[in-house]
Coordinates of C-alpha atoms in Angstrom, one line a residue:
X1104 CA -20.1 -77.1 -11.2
X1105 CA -18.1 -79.6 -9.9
X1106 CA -16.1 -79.1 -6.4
X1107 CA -12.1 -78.7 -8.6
X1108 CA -13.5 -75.3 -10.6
X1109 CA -15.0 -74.1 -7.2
X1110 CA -11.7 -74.6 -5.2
X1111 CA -9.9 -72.6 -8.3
X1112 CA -12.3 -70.3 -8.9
X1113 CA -11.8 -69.4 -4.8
X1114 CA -7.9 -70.0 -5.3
X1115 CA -8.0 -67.1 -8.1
X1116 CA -9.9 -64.9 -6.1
X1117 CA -7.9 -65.4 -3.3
X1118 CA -4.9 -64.2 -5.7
X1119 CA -6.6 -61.2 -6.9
X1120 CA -7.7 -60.0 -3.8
X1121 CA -4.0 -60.5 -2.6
X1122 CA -2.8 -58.7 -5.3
X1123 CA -5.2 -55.9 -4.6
X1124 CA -4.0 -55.7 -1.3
X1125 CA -0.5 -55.3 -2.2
X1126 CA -1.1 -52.9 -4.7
X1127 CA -3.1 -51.1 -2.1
X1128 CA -0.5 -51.2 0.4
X1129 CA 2.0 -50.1 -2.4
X1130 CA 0.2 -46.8 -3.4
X1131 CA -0.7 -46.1 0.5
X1132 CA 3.2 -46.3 0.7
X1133 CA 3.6 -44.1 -2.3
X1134 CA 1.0 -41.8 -0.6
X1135 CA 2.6 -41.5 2.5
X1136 CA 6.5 -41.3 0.8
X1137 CA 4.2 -38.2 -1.2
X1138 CA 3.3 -36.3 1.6
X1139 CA 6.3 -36.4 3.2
X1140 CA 7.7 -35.2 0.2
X1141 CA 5.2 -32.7 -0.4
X1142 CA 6.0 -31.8 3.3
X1143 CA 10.0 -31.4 3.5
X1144 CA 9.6 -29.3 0.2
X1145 CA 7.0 -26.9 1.6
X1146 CA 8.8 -26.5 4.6
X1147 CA 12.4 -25.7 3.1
X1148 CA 10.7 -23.5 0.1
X1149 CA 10.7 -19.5 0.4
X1150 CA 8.9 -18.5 -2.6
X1151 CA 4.9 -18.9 -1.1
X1152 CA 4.4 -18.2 2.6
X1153 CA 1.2 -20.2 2.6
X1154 CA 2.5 -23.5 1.6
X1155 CA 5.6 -22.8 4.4
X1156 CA 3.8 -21.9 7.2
X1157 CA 1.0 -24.9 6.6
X1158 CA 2.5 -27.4 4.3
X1159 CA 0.6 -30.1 2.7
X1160 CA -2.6 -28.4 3.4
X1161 CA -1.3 -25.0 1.8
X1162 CA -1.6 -26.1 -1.6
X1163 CA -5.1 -26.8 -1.6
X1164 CA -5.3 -22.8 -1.5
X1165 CA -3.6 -22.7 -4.5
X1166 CA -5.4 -25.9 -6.1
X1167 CA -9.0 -23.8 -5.4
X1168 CA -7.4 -20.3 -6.7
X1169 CA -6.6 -22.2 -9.7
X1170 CA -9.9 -24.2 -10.2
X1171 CA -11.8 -20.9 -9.2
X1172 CA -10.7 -19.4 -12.7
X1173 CA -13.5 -22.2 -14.0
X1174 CA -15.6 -22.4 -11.4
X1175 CA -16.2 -19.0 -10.7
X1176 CA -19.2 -17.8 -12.9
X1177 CA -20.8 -20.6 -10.3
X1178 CA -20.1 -20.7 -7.1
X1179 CA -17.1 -17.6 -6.4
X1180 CA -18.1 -13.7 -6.8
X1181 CA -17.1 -12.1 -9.8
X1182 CA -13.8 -10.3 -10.6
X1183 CA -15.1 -7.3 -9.3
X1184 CA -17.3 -7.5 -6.4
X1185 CA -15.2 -7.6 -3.6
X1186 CA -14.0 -5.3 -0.7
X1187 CA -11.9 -3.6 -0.5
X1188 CA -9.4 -4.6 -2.8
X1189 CA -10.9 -7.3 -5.9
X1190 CA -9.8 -10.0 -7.4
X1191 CA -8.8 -8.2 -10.5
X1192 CA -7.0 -5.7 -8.2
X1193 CA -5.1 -8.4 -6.4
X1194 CA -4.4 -10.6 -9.8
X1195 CA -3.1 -7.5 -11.2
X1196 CA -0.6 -6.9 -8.4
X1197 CA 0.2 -10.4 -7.7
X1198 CA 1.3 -10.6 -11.6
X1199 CA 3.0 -7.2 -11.1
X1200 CA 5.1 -9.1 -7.9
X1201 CA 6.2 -11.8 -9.7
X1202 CA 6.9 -10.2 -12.9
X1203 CA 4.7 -13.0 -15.2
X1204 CA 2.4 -11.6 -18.1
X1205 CA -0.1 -9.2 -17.0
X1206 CA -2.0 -9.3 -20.3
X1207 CA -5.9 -10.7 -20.9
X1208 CA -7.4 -12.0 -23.6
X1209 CA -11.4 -11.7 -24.9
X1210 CA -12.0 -8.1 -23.3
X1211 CA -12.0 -6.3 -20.2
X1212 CA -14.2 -7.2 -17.2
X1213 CA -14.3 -3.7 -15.9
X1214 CA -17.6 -2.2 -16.9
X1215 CA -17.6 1.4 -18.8
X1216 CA -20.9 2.8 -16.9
X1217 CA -20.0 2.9 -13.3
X1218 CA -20.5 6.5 -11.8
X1219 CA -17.2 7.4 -10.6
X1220 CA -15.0 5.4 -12.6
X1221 CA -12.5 6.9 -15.0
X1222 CA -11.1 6.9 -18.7
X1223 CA -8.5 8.3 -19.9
X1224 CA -8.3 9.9 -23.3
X1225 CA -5.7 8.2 -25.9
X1226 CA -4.1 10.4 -28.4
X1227 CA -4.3 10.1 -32.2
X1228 CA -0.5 10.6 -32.4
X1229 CA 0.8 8.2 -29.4
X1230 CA 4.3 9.0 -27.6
X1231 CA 6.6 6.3 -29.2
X1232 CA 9.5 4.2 -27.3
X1233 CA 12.0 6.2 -28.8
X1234 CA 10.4 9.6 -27.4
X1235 CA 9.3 8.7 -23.6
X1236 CA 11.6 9.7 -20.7
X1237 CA 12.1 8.7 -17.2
X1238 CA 9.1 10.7 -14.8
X1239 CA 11.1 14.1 -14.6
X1240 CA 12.9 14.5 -11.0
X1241 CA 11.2 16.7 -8.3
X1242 CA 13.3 18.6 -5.3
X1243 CA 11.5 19.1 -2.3
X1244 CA 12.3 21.5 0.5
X1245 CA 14.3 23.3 -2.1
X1246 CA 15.8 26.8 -0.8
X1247 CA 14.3 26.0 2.5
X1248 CA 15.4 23.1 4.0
X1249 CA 19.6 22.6 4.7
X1250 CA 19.5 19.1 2.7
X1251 CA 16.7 19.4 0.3
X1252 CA 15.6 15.7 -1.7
X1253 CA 15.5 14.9 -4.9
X1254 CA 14.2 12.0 -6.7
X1255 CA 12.0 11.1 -9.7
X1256 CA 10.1 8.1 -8.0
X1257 CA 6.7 8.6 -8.3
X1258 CA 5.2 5.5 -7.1
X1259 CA 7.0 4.5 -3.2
X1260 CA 5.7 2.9 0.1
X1261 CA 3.3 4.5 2.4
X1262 CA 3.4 4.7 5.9
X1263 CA 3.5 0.8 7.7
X1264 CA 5.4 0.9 11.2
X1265 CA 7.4 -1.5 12.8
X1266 CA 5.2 -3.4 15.1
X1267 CA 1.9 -3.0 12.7
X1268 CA 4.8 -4.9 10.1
X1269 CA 7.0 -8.0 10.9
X1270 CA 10.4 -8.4 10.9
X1271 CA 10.9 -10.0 7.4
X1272 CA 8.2 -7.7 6.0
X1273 CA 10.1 -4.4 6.7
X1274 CA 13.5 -6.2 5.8
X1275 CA 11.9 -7.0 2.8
X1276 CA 10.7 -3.8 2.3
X1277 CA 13.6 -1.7 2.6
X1278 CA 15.7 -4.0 0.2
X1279 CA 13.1 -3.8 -2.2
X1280 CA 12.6 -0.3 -1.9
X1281 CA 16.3 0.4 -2.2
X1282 CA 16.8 -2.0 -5.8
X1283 CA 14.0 -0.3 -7.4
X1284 CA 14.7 3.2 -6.3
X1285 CA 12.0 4.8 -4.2
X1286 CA 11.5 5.6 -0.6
X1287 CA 9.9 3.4 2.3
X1288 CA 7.9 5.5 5.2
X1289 CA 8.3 4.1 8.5
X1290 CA 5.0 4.8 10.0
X1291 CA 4.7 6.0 13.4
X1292 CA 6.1 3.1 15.1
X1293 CA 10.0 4.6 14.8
X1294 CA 13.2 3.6 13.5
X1295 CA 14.3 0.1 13.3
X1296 CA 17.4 -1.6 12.5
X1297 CA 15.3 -3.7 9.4
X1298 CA 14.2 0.0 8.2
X1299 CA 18.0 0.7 7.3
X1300 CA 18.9 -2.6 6.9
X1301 CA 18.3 -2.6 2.5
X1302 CA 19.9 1.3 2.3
X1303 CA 16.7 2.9 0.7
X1304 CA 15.9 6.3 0.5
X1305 CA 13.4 6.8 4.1
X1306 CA 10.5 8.9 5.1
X1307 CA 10.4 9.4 8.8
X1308 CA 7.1 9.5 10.4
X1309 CA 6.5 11.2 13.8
X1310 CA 3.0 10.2 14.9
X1311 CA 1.0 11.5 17.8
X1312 CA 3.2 9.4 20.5
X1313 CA 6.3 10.4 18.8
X1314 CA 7.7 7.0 18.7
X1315 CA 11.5 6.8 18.3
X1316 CA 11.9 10.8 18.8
X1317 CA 10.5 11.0 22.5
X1318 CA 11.7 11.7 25.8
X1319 CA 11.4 9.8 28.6
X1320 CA 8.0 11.9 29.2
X1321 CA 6.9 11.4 25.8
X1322 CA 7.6 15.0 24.4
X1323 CA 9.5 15.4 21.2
X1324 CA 13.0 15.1 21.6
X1325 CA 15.5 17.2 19.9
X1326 CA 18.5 15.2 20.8
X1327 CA 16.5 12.0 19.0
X1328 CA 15.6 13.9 16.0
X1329 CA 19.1 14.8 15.7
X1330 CA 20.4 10.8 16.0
X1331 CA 17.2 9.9 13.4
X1332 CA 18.5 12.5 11.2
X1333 CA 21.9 11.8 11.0
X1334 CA 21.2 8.6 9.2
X1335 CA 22.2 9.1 5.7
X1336 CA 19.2 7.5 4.3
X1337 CA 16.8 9.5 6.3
X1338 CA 15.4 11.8 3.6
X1339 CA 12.7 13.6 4.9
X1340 CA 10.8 14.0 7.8
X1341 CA 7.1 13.3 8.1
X1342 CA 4.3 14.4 11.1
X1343 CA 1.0 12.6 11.4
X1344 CA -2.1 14.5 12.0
X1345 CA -4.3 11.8 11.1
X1346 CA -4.8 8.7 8.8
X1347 CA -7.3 7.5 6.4
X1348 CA -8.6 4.6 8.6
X1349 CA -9.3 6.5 11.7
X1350 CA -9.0 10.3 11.2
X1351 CA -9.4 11.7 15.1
X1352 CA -7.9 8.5 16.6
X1353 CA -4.4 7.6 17.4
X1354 CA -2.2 4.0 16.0
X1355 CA -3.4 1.2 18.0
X1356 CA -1.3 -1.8 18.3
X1357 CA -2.1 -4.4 20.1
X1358 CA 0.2 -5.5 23.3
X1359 CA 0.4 -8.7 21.8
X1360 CA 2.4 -7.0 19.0
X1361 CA 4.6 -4.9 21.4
X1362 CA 7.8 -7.0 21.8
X1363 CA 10.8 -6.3 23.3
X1364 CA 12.3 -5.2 20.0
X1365 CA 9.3 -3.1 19.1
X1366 CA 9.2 -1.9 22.7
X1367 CA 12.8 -0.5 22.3
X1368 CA 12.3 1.2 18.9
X1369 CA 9.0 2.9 20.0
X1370 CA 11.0 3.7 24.0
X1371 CA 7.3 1.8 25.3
X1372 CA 6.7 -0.9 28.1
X1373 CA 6.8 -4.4 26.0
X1374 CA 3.5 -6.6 26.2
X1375 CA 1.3 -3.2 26.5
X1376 CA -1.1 -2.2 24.0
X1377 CA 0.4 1.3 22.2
X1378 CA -2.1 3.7 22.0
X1379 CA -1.1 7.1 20.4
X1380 CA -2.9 9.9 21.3
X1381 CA -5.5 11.2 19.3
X1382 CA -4.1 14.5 18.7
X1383 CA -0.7 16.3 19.0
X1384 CA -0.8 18.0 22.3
X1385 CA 1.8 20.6 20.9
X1386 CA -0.5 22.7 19.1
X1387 CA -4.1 22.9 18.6
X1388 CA -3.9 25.3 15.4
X1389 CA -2.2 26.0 12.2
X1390 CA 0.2 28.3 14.1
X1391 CA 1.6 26.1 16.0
X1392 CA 1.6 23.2 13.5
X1393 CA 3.8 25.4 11.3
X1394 CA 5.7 26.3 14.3
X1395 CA 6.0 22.8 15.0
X1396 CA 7.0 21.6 11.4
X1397 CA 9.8 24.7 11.0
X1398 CA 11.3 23.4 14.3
X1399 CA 11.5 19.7 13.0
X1400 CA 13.0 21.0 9.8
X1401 CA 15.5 23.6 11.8
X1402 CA 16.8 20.4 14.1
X1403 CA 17.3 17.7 11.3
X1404 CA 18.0 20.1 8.1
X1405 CA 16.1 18.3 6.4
X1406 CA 12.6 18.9 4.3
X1407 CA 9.5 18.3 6.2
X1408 CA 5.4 18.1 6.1
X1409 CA 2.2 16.6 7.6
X1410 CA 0.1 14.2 6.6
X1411 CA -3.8 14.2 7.3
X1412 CA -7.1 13.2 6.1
X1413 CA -9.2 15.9 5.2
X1414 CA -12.2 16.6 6.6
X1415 CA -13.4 20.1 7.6
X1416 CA -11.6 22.2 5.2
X1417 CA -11.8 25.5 6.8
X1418 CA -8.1 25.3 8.7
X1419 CA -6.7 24.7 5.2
X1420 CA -8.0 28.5 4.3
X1421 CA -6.2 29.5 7.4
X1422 CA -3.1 27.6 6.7
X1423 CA -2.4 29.3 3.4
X1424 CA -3.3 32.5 4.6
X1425 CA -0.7 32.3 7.6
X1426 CA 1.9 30.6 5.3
X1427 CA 1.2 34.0 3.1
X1428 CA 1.8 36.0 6.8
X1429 CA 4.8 34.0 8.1
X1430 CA 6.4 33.8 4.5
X1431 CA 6.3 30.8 2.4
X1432 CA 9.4 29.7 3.6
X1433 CA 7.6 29.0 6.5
X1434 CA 5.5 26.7 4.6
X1435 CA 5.7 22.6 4.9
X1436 CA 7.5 21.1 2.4
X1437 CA 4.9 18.7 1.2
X1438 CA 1.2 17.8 2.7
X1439 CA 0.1 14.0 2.1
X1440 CA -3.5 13.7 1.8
X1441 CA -4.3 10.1 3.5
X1442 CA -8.1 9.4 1.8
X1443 CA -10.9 7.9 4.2
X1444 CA -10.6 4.7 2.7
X1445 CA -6.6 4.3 3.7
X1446 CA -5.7 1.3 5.6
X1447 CA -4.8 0.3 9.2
X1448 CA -4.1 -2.7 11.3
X1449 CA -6.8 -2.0 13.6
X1450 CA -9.3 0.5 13.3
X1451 CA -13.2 1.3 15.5
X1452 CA -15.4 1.0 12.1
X1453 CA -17.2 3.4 13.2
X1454 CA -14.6 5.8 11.9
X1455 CA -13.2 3.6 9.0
X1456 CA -16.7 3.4 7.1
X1457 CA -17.9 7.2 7.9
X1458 CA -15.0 9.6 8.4
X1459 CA -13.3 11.7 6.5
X1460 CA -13.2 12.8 2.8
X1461 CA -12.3 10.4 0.0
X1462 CA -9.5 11.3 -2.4
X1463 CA -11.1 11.7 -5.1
X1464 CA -12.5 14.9 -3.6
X1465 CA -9.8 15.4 -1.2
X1466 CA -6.6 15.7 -4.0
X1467 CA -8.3 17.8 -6.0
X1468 CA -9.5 20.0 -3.1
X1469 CA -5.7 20.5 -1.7
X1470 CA -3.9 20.8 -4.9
X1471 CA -6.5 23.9 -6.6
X1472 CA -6.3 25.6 -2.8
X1473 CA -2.6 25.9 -3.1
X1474 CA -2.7 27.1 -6.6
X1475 CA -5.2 29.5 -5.4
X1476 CA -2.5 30.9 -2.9
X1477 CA 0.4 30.7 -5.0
X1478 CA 1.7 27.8 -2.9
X1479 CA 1.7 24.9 -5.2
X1480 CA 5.7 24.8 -6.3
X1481 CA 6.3 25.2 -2.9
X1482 CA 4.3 22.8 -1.4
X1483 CA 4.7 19.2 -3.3
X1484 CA 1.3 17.6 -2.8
X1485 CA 1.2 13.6 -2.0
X1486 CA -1.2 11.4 -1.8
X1487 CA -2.1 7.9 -0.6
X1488 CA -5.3 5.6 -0.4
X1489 CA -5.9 1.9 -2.3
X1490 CA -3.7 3.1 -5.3
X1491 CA -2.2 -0.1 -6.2
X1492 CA -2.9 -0.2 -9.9
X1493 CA -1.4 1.9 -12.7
X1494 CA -5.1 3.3 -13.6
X1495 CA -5.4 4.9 -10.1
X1496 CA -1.8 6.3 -9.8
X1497 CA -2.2 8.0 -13.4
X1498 CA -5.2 9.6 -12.1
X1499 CA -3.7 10.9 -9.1
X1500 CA -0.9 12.4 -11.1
X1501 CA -3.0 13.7 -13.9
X1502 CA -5.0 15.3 -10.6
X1503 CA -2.0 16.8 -9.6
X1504 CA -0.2 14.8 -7.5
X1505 CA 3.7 14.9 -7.2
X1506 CA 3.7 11.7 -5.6
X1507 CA 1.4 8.7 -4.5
X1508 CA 2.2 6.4 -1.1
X1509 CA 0.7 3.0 -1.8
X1510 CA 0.5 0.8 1.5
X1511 CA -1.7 -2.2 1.0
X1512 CA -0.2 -3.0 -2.8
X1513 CA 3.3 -3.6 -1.4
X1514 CA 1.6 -5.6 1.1
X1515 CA 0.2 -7.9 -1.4
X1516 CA 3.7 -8.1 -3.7
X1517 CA 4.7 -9.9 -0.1
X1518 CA 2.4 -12.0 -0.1
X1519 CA -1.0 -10.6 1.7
X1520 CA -4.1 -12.5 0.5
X1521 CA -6.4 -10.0 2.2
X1522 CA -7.1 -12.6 5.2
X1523 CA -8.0 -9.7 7.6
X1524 CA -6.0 -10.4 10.2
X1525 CA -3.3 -7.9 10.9
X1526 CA -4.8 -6.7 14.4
X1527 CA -4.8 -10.1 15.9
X1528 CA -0.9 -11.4 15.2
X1529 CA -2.4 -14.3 13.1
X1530 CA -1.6 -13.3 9.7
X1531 CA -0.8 -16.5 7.3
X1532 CA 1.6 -15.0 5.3
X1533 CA 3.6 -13.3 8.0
X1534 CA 3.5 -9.7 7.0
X1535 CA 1.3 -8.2 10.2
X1536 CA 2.6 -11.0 12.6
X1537 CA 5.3 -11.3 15.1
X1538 CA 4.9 -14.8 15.8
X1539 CA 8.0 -16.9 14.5
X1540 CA 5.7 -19.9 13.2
X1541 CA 4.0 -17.8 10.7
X1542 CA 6.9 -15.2 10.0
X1543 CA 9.0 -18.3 8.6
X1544 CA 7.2 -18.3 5.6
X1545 CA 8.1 -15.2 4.6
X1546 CA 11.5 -15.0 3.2
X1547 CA 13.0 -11.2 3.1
X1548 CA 15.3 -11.8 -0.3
X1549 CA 12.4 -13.4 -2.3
X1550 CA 9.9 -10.8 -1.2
X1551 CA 12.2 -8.0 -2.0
X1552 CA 12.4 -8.7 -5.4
X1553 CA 8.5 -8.9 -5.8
X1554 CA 8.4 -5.5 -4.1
X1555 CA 11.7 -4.5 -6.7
X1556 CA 9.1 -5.9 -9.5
X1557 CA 5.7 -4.3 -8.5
X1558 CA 7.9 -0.8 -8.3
X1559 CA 9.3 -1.2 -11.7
X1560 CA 6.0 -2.9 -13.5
X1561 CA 4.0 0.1 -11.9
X1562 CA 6.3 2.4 -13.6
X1563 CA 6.1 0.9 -16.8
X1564 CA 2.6 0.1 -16.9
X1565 CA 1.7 4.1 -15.7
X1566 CA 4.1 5.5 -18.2
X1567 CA 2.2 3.3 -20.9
X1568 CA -0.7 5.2 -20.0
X1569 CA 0.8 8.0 -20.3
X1570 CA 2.3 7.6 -23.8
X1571 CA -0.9 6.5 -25.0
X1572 CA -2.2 9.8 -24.0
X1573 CA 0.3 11.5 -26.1
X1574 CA 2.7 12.6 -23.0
X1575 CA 6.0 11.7 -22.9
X1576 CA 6.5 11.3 -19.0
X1577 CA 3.9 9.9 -16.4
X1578 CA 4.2 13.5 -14.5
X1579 CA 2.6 15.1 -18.1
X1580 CA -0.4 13.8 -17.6
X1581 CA -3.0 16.3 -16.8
X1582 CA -6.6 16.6 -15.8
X1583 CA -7.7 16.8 -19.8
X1584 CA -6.2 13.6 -20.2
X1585 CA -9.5 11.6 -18.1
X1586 CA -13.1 11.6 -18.6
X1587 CA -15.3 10.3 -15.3
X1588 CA -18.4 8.6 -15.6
X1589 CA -21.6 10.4 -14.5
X1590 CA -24.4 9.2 -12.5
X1591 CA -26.2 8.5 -16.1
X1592 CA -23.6 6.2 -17.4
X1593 CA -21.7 8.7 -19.3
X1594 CA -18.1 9.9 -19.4
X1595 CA -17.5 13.9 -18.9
X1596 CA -14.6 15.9 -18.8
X1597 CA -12.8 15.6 -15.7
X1598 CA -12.5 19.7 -15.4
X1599 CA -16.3 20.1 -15.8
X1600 CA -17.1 18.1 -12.9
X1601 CA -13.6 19.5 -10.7
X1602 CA -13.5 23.0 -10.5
X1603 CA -10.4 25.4 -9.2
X1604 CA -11.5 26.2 -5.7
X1605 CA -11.3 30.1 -4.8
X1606 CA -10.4 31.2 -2.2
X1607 CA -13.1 31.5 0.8
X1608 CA -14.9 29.5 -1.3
X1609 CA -17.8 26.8 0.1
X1610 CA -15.3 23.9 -0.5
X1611 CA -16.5 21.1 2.4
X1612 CA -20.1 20.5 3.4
X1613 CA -19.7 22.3 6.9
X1614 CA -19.5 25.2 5.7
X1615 CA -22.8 27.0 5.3
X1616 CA -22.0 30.6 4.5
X1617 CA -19.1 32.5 2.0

């Protein structure tokens, strides 16, 4: 090969390799042009936290989610493994929040031979469309209390304080809350300005500190009860004996939480950790609890109960039995049953794995006691602990249940993706954090709609169930209607294995004699 083909051979070369490096140049241009893209759009978007608090890197989150659907049988656990809530849980809600199809194709991935789990019973003769009605309304503190409530909202938020919840994720909330008609609970943490700010129906929750309702020495204060009260939207009235994470121990949140704002609401020191008592040092038995719950209702007018995990079952006898003394209306208006398996920001584990009675034995337990006295249409009976999907919530109503509290669901409609951080101020998605960075990504008039749509969809989905079990309204479903797997893999009636309790019955595992 002669020297003049050598030079041109080179001289090409040199041209491709020039026009590589343009073209390499060009797309690193492209690339960078991209990101920035990718970066302004992420930052400016409200619709997903994740890609607004960390933008660029975010949507590789989103990129895995997605590519887990294929992957999954490989290297992810399956749809139902995880704890507490599963990936089918989640899905379900997140589709729920966002109001896109929630229906599957090829069959269910819920096995039908898990002790514990539950069917329900379809009816030859389905209600149809034209026949099903709205969940029939239900007064409480009717004849009793001054301003009795009314609503037929079956499905509303649990207690979540200010301080355990951010800013945007109360706002968001109550706005919510308010669109699709049901009430938010403040938790113990008070009255905030973000609680009122969406004009929803509200629950007020007086915990062991009496945050928002306390004197300068921390005892109950009339005069504040009477200012909480006066709110309009300030239905009911609700005081805390205990809650499913951490029945015998008081809120903990963390001083990191306890800002100025938070500081003000709760009448604390800002920066200190807020520990609440463990107990209410008011009473230390069912009289003065009732004494306690007829003064809050004498003060504000309004109708008012307790909320507890049960545990040893014993005081329960005695409560209906001094009720039955005093005269039922001395009675609380409604009991919430918190099960051992309920939520918290921050919790010793010790008490969150091994205290306390589940709901599935606890509901059941409460609603057949009050029968038992005659105290069941006083006393409206509801419940909370992980019921975020229609299946759990019929259950709880065909159990008994007036109404079911749901926490950790309207968590997840804003945006929670179970990250486990809502005790250190670090949450992702800004719903447990009060750091500015992260809260930014959460945007209070999209979130309130996905709370507006989990509400709704929850409704629908639970009165589907409902029809196909021949009822007309979700509050017609009835223990007949569900069949629970035994321990050998095989569905029973629900009434065989849940007897009515009697009274002075052994109904809890502490008690060794009649």
């Amino acid at each position: 090969m002669d020297l003049d083909a050598l030079s041109a051979i080179h001289a090409f070369a040199l041209q491709v390799l020039q026009v590589f490096a343009m073209l390499f140049a060009f797309a690193l241009v492209l690339l960078v042009l991209y990101v920035v893209y990718m970066y302004l759009s992420d930052v400016s978007q409200t619709k997903q936290a994740i890609r607004r608090n960390f933008p660029v890197l975010g949507r590789f989150r989103y990129q895995f989610e997605h590519l887990g659907e294929f992957f999954r049988q490989y290297f992810f656990s399956l749809d139902r493994e995880e704890m507490p809530f599963n990936r089918a849980q989640r899905s379900w809600v997140y589709r729920a929040a966002k109001n896109v199809d929630s229906t599957l194709a090829f069959g269910s991935t819920r096995p039908l031979n898990q002790p514990g789990d539950i069917i329900f019973l379809n009816h030859p003769f389905p209600t149809l469309a034209k026949d099903a009605v709205p969940a029939r309304e239900v007064t409480v503190g009717e004849g009793v209390a001054r301003k009795p409530y009314t609503t037929g909202a079956f499905f509303n938020i649990s207690g979540m304080s200010f301080g355990a919840l951010s800013v945007p994720a109360v706002t968001a909330l109550s706005k919510g809350a308010a669109k699709a008609g049901i009430w938010l609970n403040t938790g113990e943490g008070g009255l905030s300005s973000h609680h009122l700010s969406g004009g929803c129906d509200i629950v007020f929750q007086i915990g062991t500190a009496k945050y928002g309702v306390r004197d300068a020495e921390g005892n109950l204060s009339d005069e504040k009860l009477r200012e909480v009260a006066a709110h309009e939207p300030v239905k009911m009235f609700e005081l805390k004996l205990s809650q499913g994470a951490k029945p015998g121990k008081g809120g903990i949140l963390p001083g990191v939480k306890v800002t100025p704002e938070i500081a003000h609401v709760r009448g604390i020191p800002a920066g200190m950790d807020s520990i609440s008592p463990n107990g209410h040092p008011e009473f230390k038995d069912v009289e003065g609890l009732l004494d306690m719950i007829n003064h809050i209702r004498d003060v504000t007018g309004k109708p008012t109960g307790f909320k507890c995990v049960v545990g040893n079952s014993d005081w329960l006898h005695a409560l209906c039995k001094a009720i039955l003394e005093r005269g039922e209306e001395s009675a609380p208006d409604f009991i919430t049953i918190d099960s051992a398996d309920g939520g918290s920001g921050a919790a010793p584990q010790s008490l969150m794995d091994y205290m306390g009675l589940p709901l599935n034995r606890s509901l059941p337990l409460v609603v057949d006691l009050l029968q038992e006295y005659g105290l069941r249409e006083r006393v409206k009976v509801i419940c909370a602990g992980k019921l975020l999907t229609p299946s759990m919530v019929a259950w709880a109503l065909a159990m008994g249940a007036d109404f079911i509290n749901c926490g950790r669901g309207f968590m997840f409609a804003l945006g929670c993706i179970q990250a486990m951080q809502c005790n250190r101020n670090t949450c992702p998605t800004g719903v447990t954090t009060h750091n500015p960075d992260l809260q930014q990504g959460l945007d209070p008039m999209d979130k309130s709609e996905r709370v507006y749509n989990y509400a709704r969809n929850m409704e629908y989905e639970v009165g589907t169930i409902a029809h196909s079990c021949g009822v007309s309204e979700p509050r017609g479903l009835r223990r007949s209607h569900v069949e629970v797997i035994n321990e050998r893999g095989q569905p029973v009636p629900l009434p065989e294995l849940v007897r009515a309790v009697k009274p002075e019955s052994v109904i809890a595992s502490d008690r060794g004699h009649d």
